[in-house]
CSV table of C-alpha atoms in Angstrom, one decimal:
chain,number,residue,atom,x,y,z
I,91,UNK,CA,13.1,-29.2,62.1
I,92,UNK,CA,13.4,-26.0,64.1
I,93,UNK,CA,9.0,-25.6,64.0
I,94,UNK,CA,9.0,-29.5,65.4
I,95,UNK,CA,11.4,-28.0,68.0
I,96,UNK,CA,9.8,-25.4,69.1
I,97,UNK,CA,6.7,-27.5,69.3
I,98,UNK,CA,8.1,-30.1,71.7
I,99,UNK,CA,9.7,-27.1,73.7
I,100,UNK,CA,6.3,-25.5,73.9
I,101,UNK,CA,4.2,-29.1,74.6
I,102,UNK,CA,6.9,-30.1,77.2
I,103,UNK,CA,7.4,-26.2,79.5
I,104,UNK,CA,3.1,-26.4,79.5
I,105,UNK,CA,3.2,-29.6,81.5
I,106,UNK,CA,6.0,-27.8,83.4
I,107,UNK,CA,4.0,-24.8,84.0
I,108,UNK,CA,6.7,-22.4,82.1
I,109,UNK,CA,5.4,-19.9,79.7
I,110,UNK,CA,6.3,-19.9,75.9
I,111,UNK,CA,4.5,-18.1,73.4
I,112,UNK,CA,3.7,-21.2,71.9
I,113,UNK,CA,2.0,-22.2,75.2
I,114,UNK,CA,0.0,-18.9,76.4
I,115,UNK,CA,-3.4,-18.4,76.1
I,116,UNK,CA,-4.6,-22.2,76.4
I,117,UNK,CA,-8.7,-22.5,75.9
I,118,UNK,CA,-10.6,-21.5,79.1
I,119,UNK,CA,-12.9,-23.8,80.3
I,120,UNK,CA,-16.8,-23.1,80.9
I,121,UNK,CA,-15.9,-23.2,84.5
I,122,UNK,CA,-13.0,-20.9,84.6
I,123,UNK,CA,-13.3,-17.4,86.6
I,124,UNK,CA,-13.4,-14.5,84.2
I,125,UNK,CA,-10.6,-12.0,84.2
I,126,UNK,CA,-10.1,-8.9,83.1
I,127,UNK,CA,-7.0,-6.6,82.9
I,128,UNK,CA,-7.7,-3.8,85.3
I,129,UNK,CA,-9.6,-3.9,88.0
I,130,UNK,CA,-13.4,-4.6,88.7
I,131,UNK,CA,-15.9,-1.9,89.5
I,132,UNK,CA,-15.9,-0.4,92.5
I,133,UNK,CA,-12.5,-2.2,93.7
I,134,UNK,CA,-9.6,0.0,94.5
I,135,UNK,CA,-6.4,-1.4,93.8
I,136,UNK,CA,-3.8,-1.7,96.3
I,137,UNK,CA,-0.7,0.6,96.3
I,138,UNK,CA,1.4,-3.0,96.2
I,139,UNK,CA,0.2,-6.2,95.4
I,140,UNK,CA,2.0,-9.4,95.0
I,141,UNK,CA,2.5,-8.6,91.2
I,142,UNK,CA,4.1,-5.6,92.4
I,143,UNK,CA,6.4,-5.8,95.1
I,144,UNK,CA,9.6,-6.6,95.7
I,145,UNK,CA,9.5,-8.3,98.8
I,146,UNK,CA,6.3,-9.8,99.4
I,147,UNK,CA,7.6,-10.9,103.3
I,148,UNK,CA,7.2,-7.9,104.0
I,149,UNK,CA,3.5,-7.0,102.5
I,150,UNK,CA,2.3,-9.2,105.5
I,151,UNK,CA,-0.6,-6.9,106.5
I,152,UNK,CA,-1.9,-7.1,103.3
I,153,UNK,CA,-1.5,-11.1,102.8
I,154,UNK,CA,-5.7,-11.3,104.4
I,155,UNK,CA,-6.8,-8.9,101.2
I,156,UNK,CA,-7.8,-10.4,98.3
I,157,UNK,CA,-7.0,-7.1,96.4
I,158,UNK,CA,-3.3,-8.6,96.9
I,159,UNK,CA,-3.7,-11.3,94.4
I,160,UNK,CA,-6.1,-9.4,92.5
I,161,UNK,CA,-8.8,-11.4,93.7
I,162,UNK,CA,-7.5,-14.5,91.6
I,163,UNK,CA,-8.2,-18.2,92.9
I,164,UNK,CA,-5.1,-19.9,94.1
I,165,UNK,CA,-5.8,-22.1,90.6
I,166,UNK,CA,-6.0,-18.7,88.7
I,167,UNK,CA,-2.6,-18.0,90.2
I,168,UNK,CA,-0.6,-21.4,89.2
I,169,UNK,CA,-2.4,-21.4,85.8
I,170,UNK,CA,-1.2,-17.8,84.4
I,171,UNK,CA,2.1,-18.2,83.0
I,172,UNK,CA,0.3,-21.0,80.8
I,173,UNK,CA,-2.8,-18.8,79.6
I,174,UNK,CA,-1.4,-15.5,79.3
I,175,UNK,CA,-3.0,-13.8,82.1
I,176,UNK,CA,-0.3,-13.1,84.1
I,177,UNK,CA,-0.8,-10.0,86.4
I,178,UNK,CA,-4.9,-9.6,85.4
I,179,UNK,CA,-8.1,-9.6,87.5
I,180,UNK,CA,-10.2,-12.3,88.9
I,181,UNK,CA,-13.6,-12.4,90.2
I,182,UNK,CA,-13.7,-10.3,93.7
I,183,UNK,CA,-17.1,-11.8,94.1
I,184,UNK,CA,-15.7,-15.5,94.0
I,185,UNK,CA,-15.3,-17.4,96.9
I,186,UNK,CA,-16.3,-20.0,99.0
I,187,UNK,CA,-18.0,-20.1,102.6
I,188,UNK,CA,-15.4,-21.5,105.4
I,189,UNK,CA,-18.2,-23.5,106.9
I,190,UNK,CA,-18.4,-25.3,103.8
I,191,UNK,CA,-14.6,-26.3,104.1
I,192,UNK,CA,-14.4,-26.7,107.8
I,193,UNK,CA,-15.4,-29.9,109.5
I,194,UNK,CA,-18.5,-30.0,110.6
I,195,UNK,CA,-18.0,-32.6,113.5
I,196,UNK,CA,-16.3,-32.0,116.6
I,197,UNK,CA,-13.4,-34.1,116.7
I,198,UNK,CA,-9.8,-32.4,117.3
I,199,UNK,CA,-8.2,-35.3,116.4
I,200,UNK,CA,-8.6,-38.6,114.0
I,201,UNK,CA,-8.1,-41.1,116.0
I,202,UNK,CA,-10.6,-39.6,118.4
I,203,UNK,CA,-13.2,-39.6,114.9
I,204,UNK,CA,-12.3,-43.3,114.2
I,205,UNK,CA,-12.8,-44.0,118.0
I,206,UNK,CA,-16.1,-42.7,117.7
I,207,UNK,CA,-17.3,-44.0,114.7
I,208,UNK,CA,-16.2,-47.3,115.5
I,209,UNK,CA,-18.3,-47.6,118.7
I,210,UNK,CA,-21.4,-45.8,116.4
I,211,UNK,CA,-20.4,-49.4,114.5
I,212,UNK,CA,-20.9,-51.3,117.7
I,213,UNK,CA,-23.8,-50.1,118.8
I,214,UNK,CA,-25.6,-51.5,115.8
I,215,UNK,CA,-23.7,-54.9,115.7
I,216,UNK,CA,-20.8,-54.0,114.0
I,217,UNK,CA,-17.5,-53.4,112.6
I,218,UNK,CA,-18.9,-55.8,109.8
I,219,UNK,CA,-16.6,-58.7,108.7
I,220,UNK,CA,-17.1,-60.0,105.3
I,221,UNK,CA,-16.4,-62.7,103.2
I,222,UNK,CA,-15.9,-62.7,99.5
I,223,UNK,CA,-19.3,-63.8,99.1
I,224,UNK,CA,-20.9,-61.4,100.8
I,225,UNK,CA,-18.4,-58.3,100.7
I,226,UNK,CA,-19.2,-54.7,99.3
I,227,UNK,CA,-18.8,-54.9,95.9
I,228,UNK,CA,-16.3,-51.6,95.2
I,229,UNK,CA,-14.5,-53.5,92.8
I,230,UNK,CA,-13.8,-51.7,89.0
I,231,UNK,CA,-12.7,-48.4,87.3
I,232,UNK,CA,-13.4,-45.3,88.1
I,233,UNK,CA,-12.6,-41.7,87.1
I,234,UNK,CA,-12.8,-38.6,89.7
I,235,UNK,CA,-15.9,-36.4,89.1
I,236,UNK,CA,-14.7,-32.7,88.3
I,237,UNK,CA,-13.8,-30.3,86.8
I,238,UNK,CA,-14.9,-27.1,88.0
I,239,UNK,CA,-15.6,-26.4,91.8
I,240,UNK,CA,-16.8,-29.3,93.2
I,241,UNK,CA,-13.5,-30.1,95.6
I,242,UNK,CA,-12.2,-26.9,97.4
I,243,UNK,CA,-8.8,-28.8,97.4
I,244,UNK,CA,-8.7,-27.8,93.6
I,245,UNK,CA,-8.6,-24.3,95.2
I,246,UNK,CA,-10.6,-22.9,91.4
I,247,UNK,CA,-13.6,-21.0,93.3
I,248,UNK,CA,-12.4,-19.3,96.6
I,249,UNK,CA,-9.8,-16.4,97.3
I,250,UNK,CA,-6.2,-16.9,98.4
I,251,UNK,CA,-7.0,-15.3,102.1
I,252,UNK,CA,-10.0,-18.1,102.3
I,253,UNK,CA,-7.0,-20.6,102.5
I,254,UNK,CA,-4.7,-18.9,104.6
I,255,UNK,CA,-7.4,-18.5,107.3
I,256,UNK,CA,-7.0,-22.2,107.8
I,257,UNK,CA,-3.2,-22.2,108.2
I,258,UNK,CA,-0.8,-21.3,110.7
I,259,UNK,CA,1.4,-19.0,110.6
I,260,UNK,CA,4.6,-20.7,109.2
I,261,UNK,CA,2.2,-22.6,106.5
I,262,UNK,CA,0.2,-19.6,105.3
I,263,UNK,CA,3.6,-17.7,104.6
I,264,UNK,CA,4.5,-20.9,102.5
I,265,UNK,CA,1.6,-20.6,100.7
I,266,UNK,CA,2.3,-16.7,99.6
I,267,UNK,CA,5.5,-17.9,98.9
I,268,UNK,CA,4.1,-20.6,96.6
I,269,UNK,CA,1.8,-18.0,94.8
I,270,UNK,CA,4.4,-15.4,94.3
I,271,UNK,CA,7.1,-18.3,92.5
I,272,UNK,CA,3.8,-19.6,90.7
I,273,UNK,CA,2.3,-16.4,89.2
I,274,UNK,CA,4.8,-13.8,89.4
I,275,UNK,CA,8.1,-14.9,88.9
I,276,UNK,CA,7.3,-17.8,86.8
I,277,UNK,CA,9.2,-20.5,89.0
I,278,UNK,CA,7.1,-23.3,90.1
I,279,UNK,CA,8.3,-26.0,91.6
I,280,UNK,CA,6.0,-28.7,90.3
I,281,UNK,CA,6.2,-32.3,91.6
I,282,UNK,CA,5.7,-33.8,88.1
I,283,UNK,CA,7.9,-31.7,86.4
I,284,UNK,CA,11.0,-32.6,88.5
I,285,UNK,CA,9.5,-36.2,89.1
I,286,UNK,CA,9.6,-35.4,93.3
I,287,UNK,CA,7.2,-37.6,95.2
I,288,UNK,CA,3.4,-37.0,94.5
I,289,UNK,CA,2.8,-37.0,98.3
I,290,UNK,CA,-0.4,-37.7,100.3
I,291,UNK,CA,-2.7,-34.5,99.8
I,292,UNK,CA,-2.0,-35.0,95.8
I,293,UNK,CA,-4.5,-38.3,95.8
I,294,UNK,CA,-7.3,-35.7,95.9
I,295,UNK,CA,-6.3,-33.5,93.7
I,296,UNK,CA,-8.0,-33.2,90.3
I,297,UNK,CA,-4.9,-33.8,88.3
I,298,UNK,CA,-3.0,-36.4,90.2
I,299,UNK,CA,-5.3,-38.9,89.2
I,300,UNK,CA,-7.6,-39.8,86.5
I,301,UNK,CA,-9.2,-43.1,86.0
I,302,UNK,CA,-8.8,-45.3,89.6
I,303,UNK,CA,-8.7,-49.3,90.1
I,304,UNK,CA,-10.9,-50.1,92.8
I,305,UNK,CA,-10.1,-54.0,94.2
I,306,UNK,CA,-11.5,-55.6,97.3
I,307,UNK,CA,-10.7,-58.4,99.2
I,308,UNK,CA,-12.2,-59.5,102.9
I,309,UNK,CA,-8.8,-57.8,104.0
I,310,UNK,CA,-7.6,-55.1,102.0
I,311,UNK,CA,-9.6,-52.6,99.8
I,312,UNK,CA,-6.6,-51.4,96.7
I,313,UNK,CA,-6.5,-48.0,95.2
I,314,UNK,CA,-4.4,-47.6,92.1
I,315,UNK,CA,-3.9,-44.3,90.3
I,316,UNK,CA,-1.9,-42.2,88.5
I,317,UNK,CA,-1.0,-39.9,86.2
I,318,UNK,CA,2.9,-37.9,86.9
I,319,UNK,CA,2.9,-41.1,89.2
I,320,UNK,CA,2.0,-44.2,90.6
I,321,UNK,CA,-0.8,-44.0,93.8
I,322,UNK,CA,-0.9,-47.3,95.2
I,323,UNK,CA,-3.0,-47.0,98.5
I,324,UNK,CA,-4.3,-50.1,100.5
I,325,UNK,CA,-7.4,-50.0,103.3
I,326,UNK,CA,-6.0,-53.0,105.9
I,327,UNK,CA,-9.1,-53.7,107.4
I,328,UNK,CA,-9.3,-54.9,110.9
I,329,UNK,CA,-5.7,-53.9,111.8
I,330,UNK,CA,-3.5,-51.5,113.5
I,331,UNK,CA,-1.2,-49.1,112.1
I,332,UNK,CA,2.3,-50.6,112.9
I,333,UNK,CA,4.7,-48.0,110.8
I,334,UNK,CA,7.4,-46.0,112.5
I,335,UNK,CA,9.0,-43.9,109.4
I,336,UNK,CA,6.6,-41.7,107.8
I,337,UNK,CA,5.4,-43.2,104.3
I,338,UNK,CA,4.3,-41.2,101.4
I,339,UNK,CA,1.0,-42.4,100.9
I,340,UNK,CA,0.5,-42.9,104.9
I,341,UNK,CA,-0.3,-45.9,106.5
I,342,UNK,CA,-4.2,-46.6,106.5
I,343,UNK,CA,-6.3,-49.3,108.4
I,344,UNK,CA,-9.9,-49.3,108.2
I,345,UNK,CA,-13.4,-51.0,109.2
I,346,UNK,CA,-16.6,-51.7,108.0
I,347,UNK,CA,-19.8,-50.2,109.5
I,348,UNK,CA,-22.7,-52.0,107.3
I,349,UNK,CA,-22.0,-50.8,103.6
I,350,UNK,CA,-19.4,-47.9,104.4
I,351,UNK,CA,-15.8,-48.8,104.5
I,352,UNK,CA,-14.7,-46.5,107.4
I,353,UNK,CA,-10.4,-45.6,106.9
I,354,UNK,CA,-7.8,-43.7,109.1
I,355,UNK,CA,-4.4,-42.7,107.6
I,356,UNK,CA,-1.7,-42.0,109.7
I,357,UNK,CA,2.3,-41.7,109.8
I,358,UNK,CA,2.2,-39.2,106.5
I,359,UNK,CA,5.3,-38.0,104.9
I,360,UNK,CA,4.8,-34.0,104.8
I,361,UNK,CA,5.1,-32.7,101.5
I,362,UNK,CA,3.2,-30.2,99.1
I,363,UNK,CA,0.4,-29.8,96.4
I,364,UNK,CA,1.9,-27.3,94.7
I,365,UNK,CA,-0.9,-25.7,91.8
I,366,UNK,CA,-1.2,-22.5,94.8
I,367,UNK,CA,-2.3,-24.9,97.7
I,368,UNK,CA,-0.7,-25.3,101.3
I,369,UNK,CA,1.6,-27.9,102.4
I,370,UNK,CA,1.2,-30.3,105.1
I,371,UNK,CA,3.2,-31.6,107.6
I,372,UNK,CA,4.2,-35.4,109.0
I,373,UNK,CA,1.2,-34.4,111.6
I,374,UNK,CA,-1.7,-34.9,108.5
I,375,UNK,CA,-3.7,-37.9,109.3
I,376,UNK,CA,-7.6,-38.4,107.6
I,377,UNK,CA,-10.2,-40.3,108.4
I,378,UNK,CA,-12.4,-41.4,105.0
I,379,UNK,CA,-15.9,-42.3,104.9
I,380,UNK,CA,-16.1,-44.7,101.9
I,381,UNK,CA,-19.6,-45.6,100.6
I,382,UNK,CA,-21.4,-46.9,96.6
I,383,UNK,CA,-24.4,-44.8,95.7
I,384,UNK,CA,-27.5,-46.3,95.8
I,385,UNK,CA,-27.7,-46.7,92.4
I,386,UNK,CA,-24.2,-48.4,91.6
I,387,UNK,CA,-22.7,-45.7,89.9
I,388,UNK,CA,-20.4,-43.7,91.9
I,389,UNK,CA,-18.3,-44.1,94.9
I,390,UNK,CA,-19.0,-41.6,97.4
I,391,UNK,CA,-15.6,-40.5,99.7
I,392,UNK,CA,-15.7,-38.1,102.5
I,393,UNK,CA,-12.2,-37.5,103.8
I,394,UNK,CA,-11.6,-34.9,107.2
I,395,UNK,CA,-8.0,-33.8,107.3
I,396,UNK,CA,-6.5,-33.2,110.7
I,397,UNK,CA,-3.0,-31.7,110.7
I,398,UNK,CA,-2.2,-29.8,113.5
I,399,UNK,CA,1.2,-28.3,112.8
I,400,UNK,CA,-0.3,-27.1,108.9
I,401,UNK,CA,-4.0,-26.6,110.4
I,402,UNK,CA,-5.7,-24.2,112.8
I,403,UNK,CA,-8.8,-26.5,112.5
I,404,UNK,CA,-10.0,-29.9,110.6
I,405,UNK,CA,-11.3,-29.7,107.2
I,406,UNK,CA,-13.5,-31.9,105.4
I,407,UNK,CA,-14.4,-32.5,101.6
I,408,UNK,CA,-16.2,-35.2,99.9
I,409,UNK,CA,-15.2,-36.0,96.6
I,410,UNK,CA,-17.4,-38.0,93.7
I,411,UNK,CA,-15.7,-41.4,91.8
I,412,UNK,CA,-17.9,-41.9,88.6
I,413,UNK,CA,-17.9,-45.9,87.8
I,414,UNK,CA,-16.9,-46.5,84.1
I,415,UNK,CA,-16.2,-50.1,83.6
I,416,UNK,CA,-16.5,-53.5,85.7
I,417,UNK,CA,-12.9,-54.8,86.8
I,418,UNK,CA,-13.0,-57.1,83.7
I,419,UNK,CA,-12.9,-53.9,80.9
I,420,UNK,CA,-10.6,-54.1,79.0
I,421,UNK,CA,-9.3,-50.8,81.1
I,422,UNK,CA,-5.8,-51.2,82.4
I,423,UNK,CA,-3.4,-49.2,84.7
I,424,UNK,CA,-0.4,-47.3,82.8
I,425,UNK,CA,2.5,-47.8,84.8
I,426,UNK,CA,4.2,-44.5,85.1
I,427,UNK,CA,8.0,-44.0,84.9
I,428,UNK,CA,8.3,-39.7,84.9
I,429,UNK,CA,11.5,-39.4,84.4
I,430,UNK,CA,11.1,-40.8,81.0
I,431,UNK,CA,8.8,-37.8,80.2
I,432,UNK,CA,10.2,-35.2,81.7
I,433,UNK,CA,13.7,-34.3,81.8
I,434,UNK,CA,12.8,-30.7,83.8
I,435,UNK,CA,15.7,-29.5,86.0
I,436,UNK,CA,16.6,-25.7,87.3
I,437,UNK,CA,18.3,-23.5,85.2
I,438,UNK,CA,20.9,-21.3,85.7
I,439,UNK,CA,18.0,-18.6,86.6
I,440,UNK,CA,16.2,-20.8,89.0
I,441,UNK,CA,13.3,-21.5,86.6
I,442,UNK,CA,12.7,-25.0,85.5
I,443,UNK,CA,14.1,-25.6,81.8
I,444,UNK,CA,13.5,-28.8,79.8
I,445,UNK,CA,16.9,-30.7,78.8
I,446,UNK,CA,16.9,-31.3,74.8
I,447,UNK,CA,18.7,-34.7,73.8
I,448,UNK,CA,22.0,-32.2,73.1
I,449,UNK,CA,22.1,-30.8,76.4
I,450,UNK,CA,24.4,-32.3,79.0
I,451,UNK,CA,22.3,-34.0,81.4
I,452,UNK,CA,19.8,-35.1,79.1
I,453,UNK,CA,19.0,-38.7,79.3
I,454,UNK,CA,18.2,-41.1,76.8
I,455,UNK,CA,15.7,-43.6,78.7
I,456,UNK,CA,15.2,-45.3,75.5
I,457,UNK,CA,18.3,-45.4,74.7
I,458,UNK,CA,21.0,-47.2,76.9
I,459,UNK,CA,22.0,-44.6,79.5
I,460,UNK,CA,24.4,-46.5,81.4
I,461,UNK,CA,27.1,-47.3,78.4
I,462,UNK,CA,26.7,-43.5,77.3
I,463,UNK,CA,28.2,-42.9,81.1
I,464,UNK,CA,30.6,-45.2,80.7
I,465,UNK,CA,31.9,-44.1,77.6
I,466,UNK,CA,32.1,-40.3,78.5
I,467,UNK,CA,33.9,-41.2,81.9
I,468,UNK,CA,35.7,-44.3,81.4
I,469,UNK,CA,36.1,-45.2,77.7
I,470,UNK,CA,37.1,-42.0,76.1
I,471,UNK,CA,40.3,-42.7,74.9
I,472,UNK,CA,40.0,-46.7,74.3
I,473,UNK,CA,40.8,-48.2,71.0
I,474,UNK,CA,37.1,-50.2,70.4
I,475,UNK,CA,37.9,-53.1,68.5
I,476,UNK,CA,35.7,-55.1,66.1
I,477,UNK,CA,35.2,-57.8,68.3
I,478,UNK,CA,33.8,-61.6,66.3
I,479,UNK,CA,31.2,-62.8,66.4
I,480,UNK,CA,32.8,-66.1,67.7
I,481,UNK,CA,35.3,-66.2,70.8
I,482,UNK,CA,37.9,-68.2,72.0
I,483,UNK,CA,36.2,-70.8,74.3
I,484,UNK,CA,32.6,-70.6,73.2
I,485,UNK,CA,30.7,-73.9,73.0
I,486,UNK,CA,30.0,-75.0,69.8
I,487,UNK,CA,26.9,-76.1,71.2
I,488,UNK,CA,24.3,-75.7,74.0
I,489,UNK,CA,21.6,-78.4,75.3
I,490,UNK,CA,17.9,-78.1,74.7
I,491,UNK,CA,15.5,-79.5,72.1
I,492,UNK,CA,15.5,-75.8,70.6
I,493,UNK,CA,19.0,-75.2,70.1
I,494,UNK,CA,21.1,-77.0,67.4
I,495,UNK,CA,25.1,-77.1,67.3
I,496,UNK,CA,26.5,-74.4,64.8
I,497,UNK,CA,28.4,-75.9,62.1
C-alpha cells in the first residue's frame, strides 16, 4: 500500500513540476541540450549565479550573461527539479538568432498589420466570402508539430538573456523571477497544477495542447484544444471586435484573402506561460496568418505578437498543425475538468504539495463533495435516522405507460 503511495505521490508532484526521488532523472529526449555538472571548456564561472545567490534582485548586472543560468535554456531551467539536473551546465553554444524571433515586417501595431493586409486583399478582389460549398476546407484533427526547437515559444534552444532582450524592464525581472522559483528553489507556480486559467500565450505552447478540432463555417472558423484545459477559440469572420472586459482567450475576428484565413486577436486577459517564459500583459494582441499546405496535410499558422507594455518589439513565429484524421474519425475532444486531477495547493513552505484523500482539503470529485461539507459543518452532531423506504404522503402511483402502481 505504502509503494502504491509513493507511486501516485511521485506520478502526481511530476505533473506539478515538484521533485521526488521517485520522479528525478526522467528519459532525455534526442532533442534535449546536453548538460554536464561543471562547467564547459573554456567558460569561467561566475562568482554568483542564480543557483547561488541569495538575492538574485540584486545580481541585476549579471541577468544579460548566460554564465548566470549556466547557459541552460529557459526549458532546461523549468524541467530540472523533474530530471535531476538541478544546478548543472547547459550548452553555452546554444541559442537562437533574434532576427529569427523578431518580426520581420514593419508594423508597430496589429491593427495597423491587419489594416494592411486587408487592403493587400483588396487589391486583388478580395476579402473572399465563401459559402459552404465553396469554403476552405480546414475542417478535421490535427496535432501540433514538435518537439524539439521548432517554436522559440517553447524556449528549448536559446539562452535566458535571448528572451530578456525582448522584454521590458518590469517583464524581464518577472521572468528571473520565474527562473529562480522554477530551478532553484523548486516552487513553480504552474497553471495546471493549481488549475489557474491557461491564458492566451499557452495556445502555442507545446504542452497546452495536443490533438486540435479544426471546424469551419462561412462565419466562424472553431479551435478546440486542450490538455490541463479546455481552448475553445473562434475566428468571426467579417466582423468587428465588440468586447470591453479582457477575455482569456481574446477576442478574434478575421478575413479571408484567397486561401489564407487572415485573424486579429484583441482585448487579452494578461497572464503567464510559466515553463521559464515571459508574461504578457492586457496590451497582447496577434495577428495570424492561417493557410493548408499544398499538399493537404498540415495547417500552416504564422502568429506576430504585439504587446507593448511586455514587448520592446513584435515577435513572430510560425508554428506546424499535422492533419491526422477527417472530422468524421472516430477522434473526439476530452472535456477537461482539472480540478478532478489535480488537487495541488501551497504548502506551509510555499511549494506546491498534492492533497491525499486524508488530508483536509482534499476533495472527493467522485465522490459527493457537497454532503461531506454538510456533514463536517452542519450535521456533526445529528441523530441520522433510518429513514423508509416509503413516506407519509407518497403516491401509490405515478402516470405513464412505464410505470405501474406498487402494490
Amino acid at each position: 500500500m505504502a509503494g502504491k503511495l509513493a507511486a501516485f505521490v511521485a506520478t502526481v508532484l511530476v505533473a506539478a513540476g515538484i521533485s521526488t526521488a521517485a520522479s528525478a532523472q526522467l528519459r532525455m529526449p534526442s532533442w534535449w541540450p546536453k548538460s554536464t555538472k561543471e562547467a564547459p571548456a573554456g567558460v569561467k564561472p561566475l562568482d554568483v549565479d542564480i543557483f547561488t545567490t541569495k538575492n538574485f534582485y540584486k545580481d541585476w548586472k549579471h541577468w544579460m550573461d548566460p554564465r548566470y543560468y549556466r547557459c541552460n535554456t529557459p526549458y532546461q531551467l523549468m524541467d530540472m527539479w523533474s530530471r535531476g539536473t538541478v544546478g548543472d551546465w547547459g550548452d553555452c553554444k546554444l541559442d537562437r538568432p533574434l532576427k529569427k524571433i523578431v518580426s520581420p515586417y514593419p508594423y508597430k501595431s496589429a491593427e495597423e498589420q491587419y489594416n494592411a493586409l486587408m487592403a493587400k486583399a483588396k487589391e486583388h478582389g478580395g476579402p473572399n466570402h465563401y459559402t459552404r460549398a465553396n469554403m476552405p476546407v480546414f475542417d478535421g484533427w490535427y496535432t501540433k508539430e514538435f518537439l524539439g526547437r521548432s517554436q522559440w515559444i517553447n524556449g528549448t534552444d536559446m539562452q535566458v538573456p535571448t528572451i530578456l532582450s525582448l522584454l521590458t524592464p518590469e517583464y524581464r525581472k518577472r521572468v528571473v523571477q520565474l527562473d529562480y522559483y522554477e530551478a532553484v528553489a523548486n516552487a513553480p507556480q504552474w497553471s495546471a497544477a493549481f488549475c489557474y486559467p491557461e491564458g492566451f500565450l499557452r495556445w502555442w505552447y507545446v504542452h497546452a495542447t495536443r490533438q486540435i478540432e479544426v471546424i469551419s463555417t462561412p462565419d466562424e472558423v472553431q479551435f478546440l484544444a486542450g490538455v490541463a484545459d479546455n481552448f475553445l477559440r473562434k475566428i468571426l469572420i467579417d466582423q468587428k471586435h465588440v468586447q470591453e472586459v479582457p477575455q482569456w482567450y481574446g477576442e478574434t475576428v478575421g478575413f479571408w484573402d484567397g486561401k489564407t484565413l487572415i485573424a486579429w486577436t484583441k482585448n487579452v486577459r494578461g497572464w503567464q506561460m510559466t515553463h521559464g517564459m515571459f508574461e504578457f500583459s492586457n496590451s497582447m494582441e496577434t495577428i495570424e496568418k492561417i493557410h493548408m499546405s499544398d499538399d493537404g496535410k498540415q495547417l500552416i499558422t504564422e502568429t506576430t505578437f504585439y504587446d507593448p507594455e511586455a514587448l520592446k518589439v513584435p515577435v513572430t513565429m510560425t508554428a506546424t498543425w499535422n492533419r491526422i484524421a477527417d472530422i468524421n474519425s472516430p477522434h473526439r475532444h476530452q472535456f477537461v475538468e482539472c480540478r478532478t486531477s489535480s488537487q495541488i495547493v501551497d504548502g506551509p513552505d510555499g511549494r506546491p504539495t498534492q492533497l491525499l484523500p486524508f488530508d483536509k482539503g482534499y476533495i472527493d470529485f467522485f465522490g459527493r463533495p457537497w454532503e461531506q461539507d454538510w456533514k463536517e459543518h452542519f450535521e456533526k452532531n445529528w441523530d441520522i435516522l433510518k429513514i423508509p423506504d416509503h413516506i407519509p404522503g407518497e403516491p401509490k402511483a405515478l402516470p405513464g405507460p412505464a410505470l405501474k402502481a406498487e402494490n
